[in-house]
Amino acid sequence: MTSPPPRGSTVFDTAIGRCGIAWGPRGIVAVHLPERDDATLLGRLPEGYPLLEPTADPPDAVRAAIAAIRALLRGEGTDLSGIELDLEHVPSFNRRVYAVARTIPPGQTMTYGEVAREIGMPGAARAVGHALGRNPCAIVVPCHRVLAAGGASGGFSAHGGVATKWRMLTIEGAPEAPQPTLF
């Protein structure tokens, strides 16, 4: 058996649908939430990260990341902050925003303004929102846990938009998430 390539990508099933992940020698470079179809999902994975054949095994760290993401999306409250990311290609401001977002535990939230204050730029809530909208590692950088002032959803760039954001917050048991209506 040959070892997995130092750069690669794969798709995997979760409780909310098929997700995609890409990695390089220094860590995960992209994680994408489900799209309307596999072709769209595969098109969002970065170029230059070959798609593994379904029978191939990704590196151990990637398999562990996939298992942790699956567990979180099953509602297990799994902490993804230990997943090694390679965000070298991401602007410095965005990396600072992502570092704060990664400290938000499952089931909890912060506002864009609170994240801005944490990075020492209290007037930068809008810029924080733009950075989170460009998040290459959705769920590992839990941008869904960042809300607008007053618990409003703000935006969400993944397929399904704000409905996907609320669904993920509901799975995590966040008190701000809308609760299902019982009939």
PDB file of C-alpha atoms in Angstrom, residues 11-162:
ATOM      1  CA  VAL A  11     -15.548  14.049   0.389  1.00  0.00           C
ATOM      2  CA  PHE A  12     -17.286  12.405   3.332  1.00  0.00           C
ATOM      3  CA  ASP A  13     -20.797  11.899   4.626  1.00  0.00           C
ATOM      4  CA  THR A  14     -22.127  13.672   7.723  1.00  0.00           C
ATOM      5  CA  ALA A  15     -25.496  14.037   9.435  1.00  0.00           C
ATOM      6  CA  ILE A  16     -26.148  17.196   7.376  1.00  0.00           C
ATOM      7  CA  GLY A  17     -24.846  15.880   4.038  1.00  0.00           C
ATOM      8  CA  ARG A  18     -21.585  15.355   2.181  1.00  0.00           C
ATOM      9  CA  CYS A  19     -18.718  17.651   3.137  1.00  0.00           C
ATOM     10  CA  GLY A  20     -15.367  18.163   1.458  1.00  0.00           C
ATOM     11  CA  ILE A  21     -11.886  18.507   2.935  1.00  0.00           C
ATOM     12  CA  ALA A  22      -8.475  19.334   1.440  1.00  0.00           C
ATOM     13  CA  TRP A  23      -5.082  19.084   3.108  1.00  0.00           C
ATOM     14  CA  GLY A  24      -1.436  19.837   2.557  1.00  0.00           C
ATOM     15  CA  PRO A  25       1.751  18.913   4.373  1.00  0.00           C
ATOM     16  CA  ARG A  26       1.123  21.541   7.114  1.00  0.00           C
ATOM     17  CA  GLY A  27      -2.539  20.770   7.814  1.00  0.00           C
ATOM     18  CA  ILE A  28      -6.095  21.205   6.580  1.00  0.00           C
ATOM     19  CA  VAL A  29      -6.432  23.978   3.975  1.00  0.00           C
ATOM     20  CA  ALA A  30     -10.178  23.769   3.264  1.00  0.00           C
ATOM     21  CA  VAL A  31     -13.370  22.289   4.666  1.00  0.00           C
ATOM     22  CA  HIS A  32     -16.627  22.795   2.811  1.00  0.00           C
ATOM     23  CA  LEU A  33     -20.139  22.140   4.022  1.00  0.00           C
ATOM     24  CA  PRO A  34     -22.667  20.314   1.830  1.00  0.00           C
ATOM     25  CA  GLU A  35     -23.619  21.821  -1.508  1.00  0.00           C
ATOM     26  CA  ARG A  36     -26.645  21.153  -3.709  1.00  0.00           C
ATOM     27  CA  ASP A  37     -24.694  18.339  -5.425  1.00  0.00           C
ATOM     28  CA  ASP A  38     -21.276  16.650  -5.415  1.00  0.00           C
ATOM     29  CA  ALA A  39     -20.104  18.469  -8.560  1.00  0.00           C
ATOM     30  CA  THR A  40     -20.602  21.833  -6.858  1.00  0.00           C
ATOM     31  CA  LEU A  41     -18.905  20.578  -3.685  1.00  0.00           C
ATOM     32  CA  LEU A  42     -15.918  19.247  -5.620  1.00  0.00           C
ATOM     33  CA  GLY A  43     -15.708  22.532  -7.526  1.00  0.00           C
ATOM     34  CA  ARG A  44     -15.282  24.412  -4.245  1.00  0.00           C
ATOM     35  CA  LEU A  45     -12.275  22.336  -3.160  1.00  0.00           C
ATOM     36  CA  PRO A  46      -8.993  24.089  -3.984  1.00  0.00           C
ATOM     37  CA  GLU A  47      -7.144  23.265  -7.189  1.00  0.00           C
ATOM     38  CA  GLY A  48      -3.927  21.306  -6.847  1.00  0.00           C
ATOM     39  CA  TYR A  49      -5.276  19.004  -4.129  1.00  0.00           C
ATOM     40  CA  PRO A  50      -5.987  15.737  -5.937  1.00  0.00           C
ATOM     41  CA  LEU A  51      -9.200  13.940  -5.046  1.00  0.00           C
ATOM     42  CA  LEU A  52      -8.484  10.585  -3.441  1.00  0.00           C
ATOM     43  CA  GLU A  53     -10.091   7.499  -4.848  1.00  0.00           C
ATOM     44  CA  PRO A  54     -12.918   6.259  -2.598  1.00  0.00           C
ATOM     45  CA  THR A  55     -10.808   3.260  -1.543  1.00  0.00           C
ATOM     46  CA  ALA A  56      -7.769   5.362  -0.560  1.00  0.00           C
ATOM     47  CA  ASP A  57      -7.157   6.425   3.018  1.00  0.00           C
ATOM     48  CA  PRO A  58      -6.268  10.030   3.794  1.00  0.00           C
ATOM     49  CA  PRO A  59      -3.493  10.691   6.335  1.00  0.00           C
ATOM     50  CA  ASP A  60      -4.253   9.874   9.984  1.00  0.00           C
ATOM     51  CA  ALA A  61      -4.686  13.551  10.956  1.00  0.00           C
ATOM     52  CA  VAL A  62      -7.248  14.017   8.179  1.00  0.00           C
ATOM     53  CA  ARG A  63      -9.144  10.865   9.176  1.00  0.00           C
ATOM     54  CA  ALA A  64      -9.221  12.149  12.765  1.00  0.00           C
ATOM     55  CA  ALA A  65     -10.500  15.551  11.578  1.00  0.00           C
ATOM     56  CA  ILE A  66     -13.251  13.888   9.540  1.00  0.00           C
ATOM     57  CA  ALA A  67     -14.281  11.756  12.525  1.00  0.00           C
ATOM     58  CA  ALA A  68     -14.419  14.836  14.776  1.00  0.00           C
ATOM     59  CA  ILE A  69     -16.476  16.822  12.237  1.00  0.00           C
ATOM     60  CA  ARG A  70     -18.907  13.918  11.870  1.00  0.00           C
ATOM     61  CA  ALA A  71     -19.258  13.685  15.662  1.00  0.00           C
ATOM     62  CA  LEU A  72     -19.920  17.414  16.018  1.00  0.00           C
ATOM     63  CA  LEU A  73     -22.562  17.292  13.293  1.00  0.00           C
ATOM     64  CA  ARG A  74     -24.241  14.397  15.127  1.00  0.00           C
ATOM     65  CA  GLY A  75     -24.614  16.706  18.111  1.00  0.00           C
ATOM     66  CA  GLU A  76     -21.816  15.277  20.230  1.00  0.00           C
ATOM     67  CA  GLY A  77     -20.343  18.665  21.199  1.00  0.00           C
ATOM     68  CA  THR A  78     -16.923  17.696  19.887  1.00  0.00           C
ATOM     69  CA  ASP A  79     -14.181  20.331  20.125  1.00  0.00           C
ATOM     70  CA  LEU A  80     -12.467  20.887  16.757  1.00  0.00           C
ATOM     71  CA  SER A  81      -9.903  23.402  18.017  1.00  0.00           C
ATOM     72  CA  GLY A  82      -7.103  20.823  17.953  1.00  0.00           C
ATOM     73  CA  ILE A  83      -7.383  20.226  14.201  1.00  0.00           C
ATOM     74  CA  GLU A  84      -4.223  21.536  12.561  1.00  0.00           C
ATOM     75  CA  LEU A  85      -4.996  24.129   9.892  1.00  0.00           C
ATOM     76  CA  ASP A  86      -2.698  25.558   7.234  1.00  0.00           C
ATOM     77  CA  LEU A  87      -3.975  29.092   6.727  1.00  0.00           C
ATOM     78  CA  GLU A  88      -0.751  30.491   5.285  1.00  0.00           C
ATOM     79  CA  HIS A  89      -2.647  31.646   2.160  1.00  0.00           C
ATOM     80  CA  VAL A  90      -5.179  33.600   4.260  1.00  0.00           C
ATOM     81  CA  PRO A  91      -4.712  37.325   5.042  1.00  0.00           C
ATOM     82  CA  SER A  92      -3.378  38.112   8.525  1.00  0.00           C
ATOM     83  CA  PHE A  93      -6.560  39.924   9.644  1.00  0.00           C
ATOM     84  CA  ASN A  94      -8.670  36.909   8.690  1.00  0.00           C
ATOM     85  CA  ARG A  95      -6.336  34.544  10.555  1.00  0.00           C
ATOM     86  CA  ARG A  96      -6.770  36.677  13.699  1.00  0.00           C
ATOM     87  CA  VAL A  97     -10.561  36.519  13.310  1.00  0.00           C
ATOM     88  CA  TYR A  98     -10.448  32.748  12.744  1.00  0.00           C
ATOM     89  CA  ALA A  99      -8.256  32.244  15.813  1.00  0.00           C
ATOM     90  CA  VAL A 100     -10.900  33.940  17.985  1.00  0.00           C
ATOM     91  CA  ALA A 101     -13.745  32.034  16.328  1.00  0.00           C
ATOM     92  CA  ARG A 102     -11.953  28.759  17.069  1.00  0.00           C
ATOM     93  CA  THR A 103     -12.148  29.532  20.803  1.00  0.00           C
ATOM     94  CA  ILE A 104     -15.976  29.549  20.783  1.00  0.00           C
ATOM     95  CA  PRO A 105     -17.126  26.213  22.228  1.00  0.00           C
ATOM     96  CA  PRO A 106     -19.911  24.175  20.611  1.00  0.00           C
ATOM     97  CA  GLY A 107     -23.317  25.452  21.686  1.00  0.00           C
ATOM     98  CA  GLN A 108     -22.063  28.958  22.423  1.00  0.00           C
ATOM     99  CA  THR A 109     -21.888  32.094  20.297  1.00  0.00           C
ATOM    100  CA  MET A 110     -20.222  35.483  20.045  1.00  0.00           C
ATOM    101  CA  THR A 111     -21.211  38.555  18.057  1.00  0.00           C
ATOM    102  CA  TYR A 112     -19.214  40.088  15.227  1.00  0.00           C
ATOM    103  CA  GLY A 113     -18.570  43.041  17.551  1.00  0.00           C
ATOM    104  CA  GLU A 114     -17.275  40.801  20.330  1.00  0.00           C
ATOM    105  CA  VAL A 115     -14.863  39.121  17.914  1.00  0.00           C
ATOM    106  CA  ALA A 116     -13.722  42.559  16.727  1.00  0.00           C
ATOM    107  CA  ARG A 117     -13.045  43.604  20.330  1.00  0.00           C
ATOM    108  CA  GLU A 118     -11.134  40.350  20.973  1.00  0.00           C
ATOM    109  CA  ILE A 119      -8.730  41.136  18.116  1.00  0.00           C
ATOM    110  CA  GLY A 120      -8.275  44.681  19.428  1.00  0.00           C
ATOM    111  CA  MET A 121     -10.327  46.384  16.706  1.00  0.00           C
ATOM    112  CA  PRO A 122     -13.675  47.262  18.316  1.00  0.00           C
ATOM    113  CA  GLY A 123     -14.994  49.116  15.267  1.00  0.00           C
ATOM    114  CA  ALA A 124     -14.304  46.282  12.846  1.00  0.00           C
ATOM    115  CA  ALA A 125     -17.475  44.179  13.216  1.00  0.00           C
ATOM    116  CA  ARG A 126     -18.277  44.493   9.498  1.00  0.00           C
ATOM    117  CA  ALA A 127     -14.722  43.489   8.543  1.00  0.00           C
ATOM    118  CA  VAL A 128     -15.035  40.489  10.886  1.00  0.00           C
ATOM    119  CA  GLY A 129     -18.188  39.486   9.007  1.00  0.00           C
ATOM    120  CA  HIS A 130     -16.399  39.775   5.670  1.00  0.00           C
ATOM    121  CA  ALA A 131     -13.495  37.663   6.953  1.00  0.00           C
ATOM    122  CA  LEU A 132     -15.878  34.984   8.209  1.00  0.00           C
ATOM    123  CA  GLY A 133     -17.653  35.016   4.847  1.00  0.00           C
ATOM    124  CA  ARG A 134     -14.328  34.011   3.263  1.00  0.00           C
ATOM    125  CA  ASN A 135     -13.629  31.250   5.794  1.00  0.00           C
ATOM    126  CA  PRO A 136     -11.950  28.377   3.893  1.00  0.00           C
ATOM    127  CA  CYS A 137     -12.421  25.878   6.736  1.00  0.00           C
ATOM    128  CA  ALA A 138     -16.107  26.029   7.621  1.00  0.00           C
ATOM    129  CA  ILE A 139     -17.042  24.248  10.840  1.00  0.00           C
ATOM    130  CA  VAL A 140     -13.391  23.848  11.933  1.00  0.00           C
ATOM    131  CA  VAL A 141     -13.343  27.649  12.039  1.00  0.00           C
ATOM    132  CA  PRO A 142     -16.884  27.818  13.441  1.00  0.00           C
ATOM    133  CA  CYS A 143     -18.130  30.936  11.681  1.00  0.00           C
ATOM    134  CA  HIS A 144     -21.677  29.682  12.266  1.00  0.00           C
ATOM    135  CA  ARG A 145     -21.169  30.520  15.965  1.00  0.00           C
ATOM    136  CA  VAL A 146     -20.732  34.232  15.240  1.00  0.00           C
ATOM    137  CA  LEU A 147     -23.961  36.247  15.220  1.00  0.00           C
ATOM    138  CA  ALA A 148     -24.977  39.825  14.597  1.00  0.00           C
ATOM    139  CA  ALA A 149     -25.834  42.090  17.515  1.00  0.00           C
ATOM    140  CA  GLY A 150     -28.906  41.061  19.482  1.00  0.00           C
ATOM    141  CA  GLY A 151     -28.686  37.408  18.429  1.00  0.00           C
ATOM    142  CA  ALA A 152     -29.606  38.079  14.785  1.00  0.00           C
ATOM    143  CA  SER A 153     -28.152  35.571  12.382  1.00  0.00           C
ATOM    144  CA  GLY A 154     -26.019  37.864  10.273  1.00  0.00           C
ATOM    145  CA  GLY A 155     -25.027  36.192   7.032  1.00  0.00           C
ATOM    146  CA  PHE A 156     -23.808  32.718   6.177  1.00  0.00           C
ATOM    147  CA  SER A 157     -22.139  31.889   2.881  1.00  0.00           C
ATOM    148  CA  ALA A 158     -22.541  28.089   2.911  1.00  0.00           C
ATOM    149  CA  HIS A 159     -25.221  26.432   0.770  1.00  0.00           C
ATOM    150  CA  GLY A 160     -28.571  26.959   2.454  1.00  0.00           C
ATOM    151  CA  GLY A 161     -27.417  30.275   3.925  1.00  0.00           C
ATOM    152  CA  VAL A 162     -28.779  31.280   7.314  1.00  0.00           C
TER     153      VAL A 162
END
